[in-house]
Short mmCIF file of C-alpha atoms in Angstrom, two decimals:
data_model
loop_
_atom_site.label_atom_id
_atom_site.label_comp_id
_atom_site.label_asym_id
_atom_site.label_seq_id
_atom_site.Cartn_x
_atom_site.Cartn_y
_atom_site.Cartn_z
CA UNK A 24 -162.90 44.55 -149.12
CA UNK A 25 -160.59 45.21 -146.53
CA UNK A 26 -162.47 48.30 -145.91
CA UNK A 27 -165.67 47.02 -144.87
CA UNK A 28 -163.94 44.37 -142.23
CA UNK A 29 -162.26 47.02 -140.61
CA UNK A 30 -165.66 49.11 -140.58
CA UNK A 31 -167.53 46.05 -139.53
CA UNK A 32 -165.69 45.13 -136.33
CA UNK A 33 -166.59 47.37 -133.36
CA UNK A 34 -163.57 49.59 -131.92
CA UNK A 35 -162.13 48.66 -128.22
CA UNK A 36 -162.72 52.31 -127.48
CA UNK A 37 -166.40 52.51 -128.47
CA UNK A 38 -167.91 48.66 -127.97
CA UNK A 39 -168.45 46.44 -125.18
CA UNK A 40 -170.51 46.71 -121.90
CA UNK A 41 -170.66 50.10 -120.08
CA UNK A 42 -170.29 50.77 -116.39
CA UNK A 43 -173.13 51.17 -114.44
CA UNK A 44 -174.55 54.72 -113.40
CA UNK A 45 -173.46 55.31 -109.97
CA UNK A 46 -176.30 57.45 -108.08
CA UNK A 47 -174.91 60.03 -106.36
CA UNK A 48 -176.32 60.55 -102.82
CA UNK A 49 -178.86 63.59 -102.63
CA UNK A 50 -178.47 66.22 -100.46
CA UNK A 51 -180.96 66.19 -97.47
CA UNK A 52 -182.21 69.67 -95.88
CA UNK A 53 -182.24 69.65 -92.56
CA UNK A 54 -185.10 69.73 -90.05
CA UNK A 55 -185.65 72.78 -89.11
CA UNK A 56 -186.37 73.26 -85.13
CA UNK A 57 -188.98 75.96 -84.84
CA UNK A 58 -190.74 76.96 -81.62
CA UNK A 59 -194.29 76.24 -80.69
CA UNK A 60 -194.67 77.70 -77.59
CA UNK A 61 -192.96 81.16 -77.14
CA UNK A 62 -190.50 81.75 -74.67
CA UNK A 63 -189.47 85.03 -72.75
CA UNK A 64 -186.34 85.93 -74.88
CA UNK A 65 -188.19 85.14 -78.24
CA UNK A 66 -191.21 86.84 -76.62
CA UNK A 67 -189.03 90.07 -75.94
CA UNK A 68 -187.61 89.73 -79.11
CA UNK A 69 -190.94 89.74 -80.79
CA UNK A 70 -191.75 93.04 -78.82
CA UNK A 71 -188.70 94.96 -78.90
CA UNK A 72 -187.42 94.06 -82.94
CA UNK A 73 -189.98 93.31 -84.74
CA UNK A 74 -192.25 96.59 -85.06
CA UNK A 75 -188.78 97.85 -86.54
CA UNK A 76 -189.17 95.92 -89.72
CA UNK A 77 -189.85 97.18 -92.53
CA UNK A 78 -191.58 93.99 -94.18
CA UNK A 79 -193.34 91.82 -92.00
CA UNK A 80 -195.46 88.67 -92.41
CA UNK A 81 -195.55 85.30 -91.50
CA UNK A 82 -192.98 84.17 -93.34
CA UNK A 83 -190.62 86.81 -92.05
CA UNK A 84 -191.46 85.65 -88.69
CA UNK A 85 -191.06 82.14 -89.41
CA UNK A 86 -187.41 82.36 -90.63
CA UNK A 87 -185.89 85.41 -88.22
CA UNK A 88 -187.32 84.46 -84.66
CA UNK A 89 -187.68 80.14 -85.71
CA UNK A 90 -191.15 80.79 -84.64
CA UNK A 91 -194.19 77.64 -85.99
CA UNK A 92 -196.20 79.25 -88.56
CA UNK A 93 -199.23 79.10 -86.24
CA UNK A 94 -197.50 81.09 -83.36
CA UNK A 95 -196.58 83.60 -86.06
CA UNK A 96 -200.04 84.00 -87.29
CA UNK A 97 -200.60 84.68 -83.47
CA UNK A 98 -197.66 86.98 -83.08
CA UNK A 99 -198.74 89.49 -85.83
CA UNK A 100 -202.25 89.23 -84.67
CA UNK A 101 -201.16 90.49 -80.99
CA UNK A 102 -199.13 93.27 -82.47
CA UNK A 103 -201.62 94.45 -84.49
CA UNK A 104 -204.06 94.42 -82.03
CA UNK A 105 -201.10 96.83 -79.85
CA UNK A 106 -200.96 99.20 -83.13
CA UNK A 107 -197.12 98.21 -83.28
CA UNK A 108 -197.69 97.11 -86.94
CA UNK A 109 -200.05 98.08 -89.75
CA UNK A 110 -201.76 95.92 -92.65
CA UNK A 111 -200.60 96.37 -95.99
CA UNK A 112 -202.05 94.14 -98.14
CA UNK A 113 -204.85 91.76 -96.63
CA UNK A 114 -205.04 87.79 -98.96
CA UNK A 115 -206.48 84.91 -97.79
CA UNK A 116 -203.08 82.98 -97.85
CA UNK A 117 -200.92 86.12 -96.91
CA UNK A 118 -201.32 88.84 -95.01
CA UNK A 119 -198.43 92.04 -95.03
CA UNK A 120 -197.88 94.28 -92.24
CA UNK A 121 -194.96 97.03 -91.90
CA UNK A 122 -193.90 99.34 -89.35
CA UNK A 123 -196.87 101.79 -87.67
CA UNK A 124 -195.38 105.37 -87.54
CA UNK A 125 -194.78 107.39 -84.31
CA UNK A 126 -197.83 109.27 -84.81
CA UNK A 127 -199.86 106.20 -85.43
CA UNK A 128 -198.96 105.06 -82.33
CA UNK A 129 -199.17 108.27 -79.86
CA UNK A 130 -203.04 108.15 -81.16
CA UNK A 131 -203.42 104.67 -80.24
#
């Protein structure tokens, strides 16, 4: 009988109340600050570095010139319109542009 006492009382190690979860704190992005109205260096910018990249859409836009989705949309519009970029692949949510080629542009 002594077996079952000991095997009837709860351990120290493995009874009693537990401590309470402790939440950690979750980790907040930050706001990003993009544009809404272009200004002359992002405007030269635009110009001068983006008809060199290979990949281009709004997206692109959006993260390497901080540019409001909407003023990208316009962006790529305008440089299309130029014949600085050409369409890729045409979506209703996305639209992918890359680099026109020299001759592209002399017949433009």
């Amino acid at each position: 009988m002594a077996k079952k006492d000991v095997a009837a009382k709860p351990s120290s190690s493995s009874g009693g109340k537990k401590a309470k979860k402790k939440w950690s704190a979750k980790k907040v992005k930050d706001k990003s600050h993009h544009l809404v109205v272009l200004d002359q260096p992002t405007y030269d910018r635009l110009f001068k570095d983006v008809p060199t990249y290979k990949f281009i859409s709004q997206s692109v836009l959006c993260d390497r010139l901080k540019l409001n989705g909407s003023l990208a949309r316009i962006a790529i519009k305008e440089l299309e319109a130029q014949g600085l970029i050409k369409p890729i692949s045409r979506h209703h949510a996305q639209v992918i542009y890359t680099r026109a080629s020299s001759d592209e542009k002399k017949i433009i």
